[in-house]
XYZ file of C-alpha atoms in Angstrom:
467
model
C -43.391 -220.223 -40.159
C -45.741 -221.503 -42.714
C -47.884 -224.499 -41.535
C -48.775 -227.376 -43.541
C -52.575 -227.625 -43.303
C -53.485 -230.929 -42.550
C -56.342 -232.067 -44.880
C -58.867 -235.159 -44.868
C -57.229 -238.079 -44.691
C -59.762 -241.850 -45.991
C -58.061 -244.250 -43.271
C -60.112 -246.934 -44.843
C -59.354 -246.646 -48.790
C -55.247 -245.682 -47.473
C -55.226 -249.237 -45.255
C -56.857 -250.994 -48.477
C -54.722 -249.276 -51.198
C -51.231 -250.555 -49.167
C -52.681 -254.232 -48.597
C -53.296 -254.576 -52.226
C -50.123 -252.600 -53.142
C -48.465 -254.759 -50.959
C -49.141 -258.347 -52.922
C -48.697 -256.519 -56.072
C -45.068 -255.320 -55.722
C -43.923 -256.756 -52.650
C -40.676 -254.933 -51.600
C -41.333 -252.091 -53.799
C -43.405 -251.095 -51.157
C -42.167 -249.398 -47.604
C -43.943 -248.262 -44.563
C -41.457 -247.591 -42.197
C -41.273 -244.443 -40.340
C -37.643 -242.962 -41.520
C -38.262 -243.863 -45.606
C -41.850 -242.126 -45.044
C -40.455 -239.124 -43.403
C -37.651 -238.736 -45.878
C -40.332 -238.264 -48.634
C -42.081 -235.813 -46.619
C -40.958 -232.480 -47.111
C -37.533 -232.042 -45.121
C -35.399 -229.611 -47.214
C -37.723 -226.008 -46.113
C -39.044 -225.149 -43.140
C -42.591 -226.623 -44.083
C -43.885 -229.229 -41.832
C -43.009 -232.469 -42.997
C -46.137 -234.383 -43.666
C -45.046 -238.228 -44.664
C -47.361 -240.614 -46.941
C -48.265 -244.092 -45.575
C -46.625 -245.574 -47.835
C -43.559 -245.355 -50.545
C -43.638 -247.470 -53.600
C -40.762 -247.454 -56.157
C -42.012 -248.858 -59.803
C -40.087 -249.381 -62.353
C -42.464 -248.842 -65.313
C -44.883 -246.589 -66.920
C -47.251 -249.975 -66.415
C -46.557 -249.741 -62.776
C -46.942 -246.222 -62.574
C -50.290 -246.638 -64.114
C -51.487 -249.665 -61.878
C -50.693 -247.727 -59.250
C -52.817 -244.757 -59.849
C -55.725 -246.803 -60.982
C -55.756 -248.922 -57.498
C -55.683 -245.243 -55.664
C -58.600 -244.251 -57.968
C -60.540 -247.055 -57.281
C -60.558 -246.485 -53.238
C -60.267 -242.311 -53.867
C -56.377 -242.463 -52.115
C -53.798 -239.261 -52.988
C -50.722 -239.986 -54.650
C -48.030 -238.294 -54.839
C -44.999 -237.979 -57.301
C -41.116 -237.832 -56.072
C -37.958 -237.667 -57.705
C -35.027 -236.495 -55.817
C -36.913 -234.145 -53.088
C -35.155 -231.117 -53.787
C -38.085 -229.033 -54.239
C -38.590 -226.247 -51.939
C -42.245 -225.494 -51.243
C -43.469 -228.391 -49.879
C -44.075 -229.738 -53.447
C -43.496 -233.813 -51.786
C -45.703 -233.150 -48.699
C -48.676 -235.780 -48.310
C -51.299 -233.496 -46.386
C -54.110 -235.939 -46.711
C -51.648 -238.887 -46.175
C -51.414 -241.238 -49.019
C -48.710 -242.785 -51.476
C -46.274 -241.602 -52.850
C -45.001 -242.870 -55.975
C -40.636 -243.012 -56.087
C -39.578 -242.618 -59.558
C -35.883 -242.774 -58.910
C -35.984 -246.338 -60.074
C -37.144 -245.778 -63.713
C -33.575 -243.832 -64.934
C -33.043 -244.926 -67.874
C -31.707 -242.975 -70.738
C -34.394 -244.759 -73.904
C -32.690 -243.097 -77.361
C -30.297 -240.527 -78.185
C -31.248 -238.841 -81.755
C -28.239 -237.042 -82.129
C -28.943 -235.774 -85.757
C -32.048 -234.418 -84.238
C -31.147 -232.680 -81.092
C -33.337 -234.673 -78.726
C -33.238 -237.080 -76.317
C -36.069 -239.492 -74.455
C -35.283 -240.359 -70.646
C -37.529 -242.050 -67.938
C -38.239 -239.414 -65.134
C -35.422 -240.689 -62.597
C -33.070 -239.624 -65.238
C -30.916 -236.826 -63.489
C -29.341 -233.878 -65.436
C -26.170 -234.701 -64.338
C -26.465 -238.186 -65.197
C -27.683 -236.941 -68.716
C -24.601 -234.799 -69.605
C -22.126 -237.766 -68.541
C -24.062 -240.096 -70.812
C -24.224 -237.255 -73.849
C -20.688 -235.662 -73.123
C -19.126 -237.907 -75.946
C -21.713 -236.848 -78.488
C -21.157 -233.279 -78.380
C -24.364 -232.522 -76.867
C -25.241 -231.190 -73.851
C -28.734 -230.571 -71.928
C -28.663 -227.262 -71.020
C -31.125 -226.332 -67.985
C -29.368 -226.313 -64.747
C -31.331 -225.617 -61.163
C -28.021 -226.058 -58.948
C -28.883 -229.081 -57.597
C -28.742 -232.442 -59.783
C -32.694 -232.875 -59.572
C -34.436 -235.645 -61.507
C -35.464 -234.269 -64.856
C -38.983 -235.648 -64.368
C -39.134 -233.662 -61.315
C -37.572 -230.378 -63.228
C -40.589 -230.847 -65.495
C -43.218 -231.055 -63.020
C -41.709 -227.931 -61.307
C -41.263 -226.002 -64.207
C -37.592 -225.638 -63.290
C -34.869 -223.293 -64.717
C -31.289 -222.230 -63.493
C -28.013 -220.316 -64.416
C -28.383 -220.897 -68.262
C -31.966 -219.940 -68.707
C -31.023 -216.452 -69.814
C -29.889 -217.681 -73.160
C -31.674 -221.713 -73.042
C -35.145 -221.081 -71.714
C -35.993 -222.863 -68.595
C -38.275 -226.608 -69.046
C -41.323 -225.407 -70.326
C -39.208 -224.293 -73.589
C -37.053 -227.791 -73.410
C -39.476 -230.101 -73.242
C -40.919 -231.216 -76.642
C -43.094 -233.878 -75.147
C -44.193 -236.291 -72.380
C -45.869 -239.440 -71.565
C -48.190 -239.670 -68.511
C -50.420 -240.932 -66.201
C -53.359 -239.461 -65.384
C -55.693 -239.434 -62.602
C -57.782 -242.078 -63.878
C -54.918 -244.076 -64.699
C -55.371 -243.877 -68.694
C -51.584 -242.812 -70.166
C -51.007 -240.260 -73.113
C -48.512 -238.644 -75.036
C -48.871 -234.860 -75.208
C -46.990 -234.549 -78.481
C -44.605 -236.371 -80.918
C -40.788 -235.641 -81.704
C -41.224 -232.480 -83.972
C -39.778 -229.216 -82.675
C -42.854 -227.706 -83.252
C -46.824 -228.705 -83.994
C -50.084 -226.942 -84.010
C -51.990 -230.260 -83.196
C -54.601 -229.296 -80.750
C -53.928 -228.250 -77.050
C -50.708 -227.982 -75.770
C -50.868 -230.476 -73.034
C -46.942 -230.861 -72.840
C -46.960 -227.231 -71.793
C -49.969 -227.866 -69.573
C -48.002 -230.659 -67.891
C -44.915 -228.830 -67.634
C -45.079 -226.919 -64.026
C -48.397 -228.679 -62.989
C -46.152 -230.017 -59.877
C -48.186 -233.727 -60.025
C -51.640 -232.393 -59.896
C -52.194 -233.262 -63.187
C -50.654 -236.120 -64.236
C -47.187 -238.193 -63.276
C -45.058 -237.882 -65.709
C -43.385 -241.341 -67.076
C -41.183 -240.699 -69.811
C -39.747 -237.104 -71.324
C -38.612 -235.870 -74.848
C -35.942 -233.062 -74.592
C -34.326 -230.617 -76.442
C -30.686 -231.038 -76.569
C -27.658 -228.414 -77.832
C -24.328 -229.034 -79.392
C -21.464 -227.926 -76.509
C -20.263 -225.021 -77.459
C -17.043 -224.520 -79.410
C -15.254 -222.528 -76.811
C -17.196 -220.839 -73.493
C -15.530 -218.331 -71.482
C -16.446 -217.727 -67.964
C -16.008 -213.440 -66.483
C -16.296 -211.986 -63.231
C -16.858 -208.447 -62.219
C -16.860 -206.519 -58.646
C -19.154 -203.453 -58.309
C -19.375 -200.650 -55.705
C -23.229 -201.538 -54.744
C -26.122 -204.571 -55.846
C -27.533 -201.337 -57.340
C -24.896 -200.924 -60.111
C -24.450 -204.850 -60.838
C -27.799 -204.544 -61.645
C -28.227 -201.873 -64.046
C -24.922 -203.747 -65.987
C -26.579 -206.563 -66.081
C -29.899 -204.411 -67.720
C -27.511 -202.967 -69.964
C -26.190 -206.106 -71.336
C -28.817 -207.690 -71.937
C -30.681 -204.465 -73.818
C -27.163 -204.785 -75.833
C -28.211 -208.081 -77.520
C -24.721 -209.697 -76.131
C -25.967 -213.590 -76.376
C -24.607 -214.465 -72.356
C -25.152 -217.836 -71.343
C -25.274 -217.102 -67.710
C -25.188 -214.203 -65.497
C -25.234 -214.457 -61.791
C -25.552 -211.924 -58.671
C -23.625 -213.145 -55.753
C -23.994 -209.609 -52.735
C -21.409 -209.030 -50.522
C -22.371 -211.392 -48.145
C -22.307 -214.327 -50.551
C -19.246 -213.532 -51.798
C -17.835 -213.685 -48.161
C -19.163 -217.328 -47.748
C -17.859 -218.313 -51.261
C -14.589 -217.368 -50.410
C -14.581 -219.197 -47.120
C -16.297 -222.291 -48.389
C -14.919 -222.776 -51.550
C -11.052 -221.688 -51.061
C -11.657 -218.892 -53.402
C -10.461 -215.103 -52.789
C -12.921 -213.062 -55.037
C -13.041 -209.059 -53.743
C -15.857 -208.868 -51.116
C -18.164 -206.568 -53.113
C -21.208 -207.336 -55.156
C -19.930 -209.784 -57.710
C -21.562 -210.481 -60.892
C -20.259 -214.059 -62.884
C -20.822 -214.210 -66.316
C -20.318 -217.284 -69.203
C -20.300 -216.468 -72.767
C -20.742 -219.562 -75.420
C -19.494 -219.686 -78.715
C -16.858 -219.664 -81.032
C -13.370 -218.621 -79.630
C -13.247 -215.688 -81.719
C -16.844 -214.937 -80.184
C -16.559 -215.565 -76.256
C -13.652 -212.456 -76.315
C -15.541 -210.144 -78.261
C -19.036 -210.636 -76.147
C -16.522 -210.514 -72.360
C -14.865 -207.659 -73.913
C -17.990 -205.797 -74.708
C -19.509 -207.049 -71.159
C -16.337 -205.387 -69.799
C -16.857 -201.941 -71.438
C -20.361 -202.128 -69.937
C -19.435 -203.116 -66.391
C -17.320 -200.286 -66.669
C -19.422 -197.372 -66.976
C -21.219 -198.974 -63.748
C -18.333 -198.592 -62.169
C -17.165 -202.493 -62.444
C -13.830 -203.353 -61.517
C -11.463 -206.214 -61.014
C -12.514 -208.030 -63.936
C -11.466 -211.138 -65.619
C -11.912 -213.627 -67.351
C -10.894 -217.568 -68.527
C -11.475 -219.958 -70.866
C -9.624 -222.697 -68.777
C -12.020 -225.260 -67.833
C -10.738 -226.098 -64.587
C -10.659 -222.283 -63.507
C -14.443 -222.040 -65.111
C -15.588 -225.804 -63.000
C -14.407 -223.620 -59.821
C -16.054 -220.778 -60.028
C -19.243 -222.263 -61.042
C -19.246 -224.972 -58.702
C -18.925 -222.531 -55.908
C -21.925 -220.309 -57.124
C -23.903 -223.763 -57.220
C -22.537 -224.826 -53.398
C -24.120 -221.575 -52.022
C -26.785 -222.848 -50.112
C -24.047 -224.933 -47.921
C -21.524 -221.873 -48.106
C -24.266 -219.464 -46.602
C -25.087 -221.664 -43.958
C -21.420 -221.162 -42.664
C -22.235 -217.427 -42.310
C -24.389 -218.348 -39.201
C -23.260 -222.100 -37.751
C -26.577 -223.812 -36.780
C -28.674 -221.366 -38.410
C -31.722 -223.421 -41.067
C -31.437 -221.734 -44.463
C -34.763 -220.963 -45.638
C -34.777 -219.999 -49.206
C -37.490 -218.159 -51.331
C -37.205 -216.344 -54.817
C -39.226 -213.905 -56.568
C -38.357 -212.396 -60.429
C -39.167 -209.374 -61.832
C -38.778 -207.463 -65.160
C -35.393 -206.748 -65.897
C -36.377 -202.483 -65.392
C -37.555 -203.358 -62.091
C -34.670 -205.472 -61.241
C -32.441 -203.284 -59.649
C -35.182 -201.787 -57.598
C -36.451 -204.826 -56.107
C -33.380 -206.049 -54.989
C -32.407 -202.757 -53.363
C -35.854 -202.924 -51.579
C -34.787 -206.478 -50.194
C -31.867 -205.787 -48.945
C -32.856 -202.441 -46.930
C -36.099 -204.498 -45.896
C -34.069 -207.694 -44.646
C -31.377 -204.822 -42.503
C -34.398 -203.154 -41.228
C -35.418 -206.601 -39.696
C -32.581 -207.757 -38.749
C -31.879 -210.521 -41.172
C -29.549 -212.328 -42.249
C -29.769 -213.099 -46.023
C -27.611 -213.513 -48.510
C -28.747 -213.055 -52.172
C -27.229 -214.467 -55.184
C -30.135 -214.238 -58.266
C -29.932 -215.608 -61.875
C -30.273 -212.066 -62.973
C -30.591 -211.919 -66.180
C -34.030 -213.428 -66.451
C -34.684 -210.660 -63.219
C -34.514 -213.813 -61.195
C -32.984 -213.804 -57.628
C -33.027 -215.274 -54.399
C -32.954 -214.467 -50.711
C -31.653 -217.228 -48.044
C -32.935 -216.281 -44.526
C -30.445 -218.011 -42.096
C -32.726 -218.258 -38.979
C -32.379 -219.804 -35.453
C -35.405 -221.294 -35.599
C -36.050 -222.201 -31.438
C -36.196 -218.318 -31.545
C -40.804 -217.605 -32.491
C -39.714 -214.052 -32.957
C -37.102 -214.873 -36.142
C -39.149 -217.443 -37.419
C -42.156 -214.621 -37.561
C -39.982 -212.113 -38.926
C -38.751 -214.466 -41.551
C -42.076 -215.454 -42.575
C -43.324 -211.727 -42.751
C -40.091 -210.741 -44.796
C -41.099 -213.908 -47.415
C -44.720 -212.345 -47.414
C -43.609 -208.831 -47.946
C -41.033 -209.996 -51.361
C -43.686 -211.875 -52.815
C -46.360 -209.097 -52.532
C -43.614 -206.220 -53.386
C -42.767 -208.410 -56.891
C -45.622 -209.108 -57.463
C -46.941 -205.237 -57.157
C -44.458 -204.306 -60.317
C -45.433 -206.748 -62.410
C -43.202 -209.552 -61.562
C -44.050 -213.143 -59.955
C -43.954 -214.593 -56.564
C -41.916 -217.913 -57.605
C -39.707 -217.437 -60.516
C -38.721 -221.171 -60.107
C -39.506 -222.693 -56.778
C -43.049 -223.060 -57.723
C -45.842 -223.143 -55.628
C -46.243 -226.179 -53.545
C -47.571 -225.506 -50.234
C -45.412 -222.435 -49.255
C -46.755 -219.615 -51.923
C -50.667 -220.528 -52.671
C -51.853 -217.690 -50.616
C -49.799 -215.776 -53.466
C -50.779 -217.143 -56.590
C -54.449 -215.571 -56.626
C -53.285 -212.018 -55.514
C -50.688 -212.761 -58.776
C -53.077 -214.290 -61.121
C -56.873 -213.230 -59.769
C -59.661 -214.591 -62.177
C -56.975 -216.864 -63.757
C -57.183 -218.883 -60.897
C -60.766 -220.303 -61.046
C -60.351 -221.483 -64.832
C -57.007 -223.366 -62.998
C -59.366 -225.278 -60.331
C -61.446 -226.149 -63.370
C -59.060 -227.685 -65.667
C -57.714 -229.566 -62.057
C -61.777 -230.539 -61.651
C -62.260 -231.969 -65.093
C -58.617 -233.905 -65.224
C -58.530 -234.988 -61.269
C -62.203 -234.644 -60.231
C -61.356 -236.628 -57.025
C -58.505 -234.237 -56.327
C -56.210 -237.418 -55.855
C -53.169 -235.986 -57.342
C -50.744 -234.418 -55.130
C -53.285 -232.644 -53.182
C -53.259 -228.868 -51.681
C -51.121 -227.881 -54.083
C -50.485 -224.388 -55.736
C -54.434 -224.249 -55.501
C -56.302 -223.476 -52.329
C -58.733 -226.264 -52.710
């Protein structure tokens, strides 16, 4: 189980920071035990480590007052959104406060004509799509769960449609935020592109609040598509999903989405969501475009599938049939946990090159058997994305050892053909001792640039770097 180093915690600047805090935003502010804990990490198996304090601003202004009073007494802050981060991204190891930004949701300007859109960070992409829906525009990058987009920034998030839409770092055209010091910028203005100078956004984008808090976002936006068609295929083994889903995307067929569910998911699916899909290794599929369009690219996917031995396939175009399918690939998490009642669902994910995909999820399936694992594995495969969720008893030291071996051994094994050890979680807390194996050298010029923007190390501290 990983542990949550503790690290050195200034009792006297933290006691100052909340009395001043305090008289500046009265209410804003919270100490109590339960709201601290709640901001802690509590959705891995990471040790929850709580700040001292919570405060919820409402501005960039307050955002920035904030970080200049922690400067001034050299207190960590950290940056929340909705806490649905998985590697111990929200934890407060040197105690601290952390800085709410649910609060500041509001949607600033629409420029329709333009494709882009400027939110506040407690925007969520749900919430974004609702408001846009009657513009014919849509904001494509979808994790699963309906995470703040300021928080899908600082992650570096992606999701079911990043196969054809990129994941954040390709959707976000600029940002506004605070930095360590508590000076605010803008990395970049509205145009879709610029050669002006560093690419902060894109240094931003994934820094998981060690950099900078982000206050305010410029995205790229899409026109919804004139029809979309959603497909599913059954397959004999994860092996030959997997080499379809190489084949269509070495085809040039423009998918949208194209998701793994094994055999194991596909039982708790069914059970969860009411649906009756064949048990076998189950690949779902969207296609967007005209209407002409989405049948030629699921007919073409189903010629593929079929020389992998694919069967029972079909397809729809009916939006409520489409809403159910995907809505029970993005309740999975819950569904899985059904498959062992009591069980905590700890989920990691690793992505690889598309060649290597079939291989490495062959290997971690025969490696979780041969420990005597439970884990289901649904992947956004065609980026070579996937996940595993261990369901573990976790009073039981021998799973919780096994699991944490089994996490050890996927990260090293992707990471030893060329892939990555996080191809969205991020780093956090939970995969630092990977990121140097992955990136070596690469790692010291990191710590620098961290030095020379946060040379106090205030900002969301013992994160992704092992300083």
């Amino acid at each position: 189980m990983v542990q949550a180093t503790a690290l050195p915690r200034n009792e006297t600047g933290i006691n100052a920071v909340i009395d001043v805090l305090k008289q500046r935003f009265g209410e804003q502010l919270q100490t109590g035990q339960a709201i601290r804990e709640q901001h802690g990490h509590t959705t891995t198996w990471i040790t929850n480590q709580p700040p001292d304090a919570v405060v919820f601003p409402t501005s960039t202004d307050e955002v920035a007052d904030i970080v200049r009073t922690c400067a001034d007494y050299g207190v960590p802050v950290i940056p929340y959104g909705t806490g649905t981060s998985l590697e111990g991204h929200v934890n407060a190891p040197a105690g601290g406060i952390c800085v709410d930004m649910m609060r500041m949701d509001k949607i600033l300007a629409v420029h329709a004509e333009d494709l882009d859109v400027v939110v506040q960070p407690g925007v969520t992409r749900e919430q974004l799509n609702t408001y846009l829906r009657d513009q014919g525009l849509f904001f494509p990058i979808d994790p699963g769960a309906n995470a703040s987009l300021g928080g899908m920034a600082a992650t570096r998030a992606s999701g079911t449609n990043a196969v054809r839409y990129g994941t954040m770092k390709d959707n976000v055209l600029a940002l506004e935020a605070v930095m360590a010091d508590g000076g605010v910028i803008r990395t970049a203005q509205r145009a879709k592109k610029s050669s002006a100078g560093y690419d902060m956004t894109r240094l931003l984008v994934g820094s998981e609040g060690t950099l900078g808090l982000i206050t305010e976002l410029t995205l790229r936006l899409q026109g919804i598509p004139e029809a979309i068609r959603s497909a599913r295929c059954a397959f004999r083994s994860v092996d030959d999903a997997c080499r379809a889903v190489m084949m269509t995307i070495q085809y040039g067929i423009p998918v949208s989405r194209i998701e793994l569910l094994d055999e194991m998911s596909v039982r708790a699916a069914n059970a969860y969501s009411g649906l009756d899909l064949p048990e076998m290794p189950l690949l779902l599929l969207e296609f967007h475009g005209s209407d002409a369009g989405v049948v030629e690219q699921a007919d073409t996917f189903a010629q593929i599938a079929e020389e992998f031995g694919g069967f029972d396939i079909a397809a729809t175009s009916t939006a409520e049939e489409r809403s159910k399918l995907w809505q029970a690939r993005h309740d999975m998490y819950w569904a899985s946990l059904q498959l062992r009642p009591g069980a905590k669902g700890i989920s990691t994910d690793v992505c690889v090159p598309i060649s290597k995909l079939a291989e490495c999820v062959s290997a971690a399936r025969s490696k979780a058997e041969e420990m005597n694992l439970l884990a289901p594995m649904v992947g956004h495969v065609g980026d070579g994305n996937f996940h595993a969720l261990l369901l573990i008893n976790m009073d039981s030291a021998e799973e919780r050892e096994a699991a944490d071996a089994y996490v050890g051994w996927l990260n090293e094994l992707a990471i030893s053909i060329e892939g990555t050890c996080t191809g969205e979680h991020g780093i956090g807390q939970g995969k630092r001792p990977y990121l140097q194996q992955e990136l070596g050298e690469t790692t010291r010029y990191m710590a620098a640039i961290k030095a020379a923007l946060d040379p106090e190390n205030i900002l969301n501290p013992g994160k992704i770097l092992e300083i």
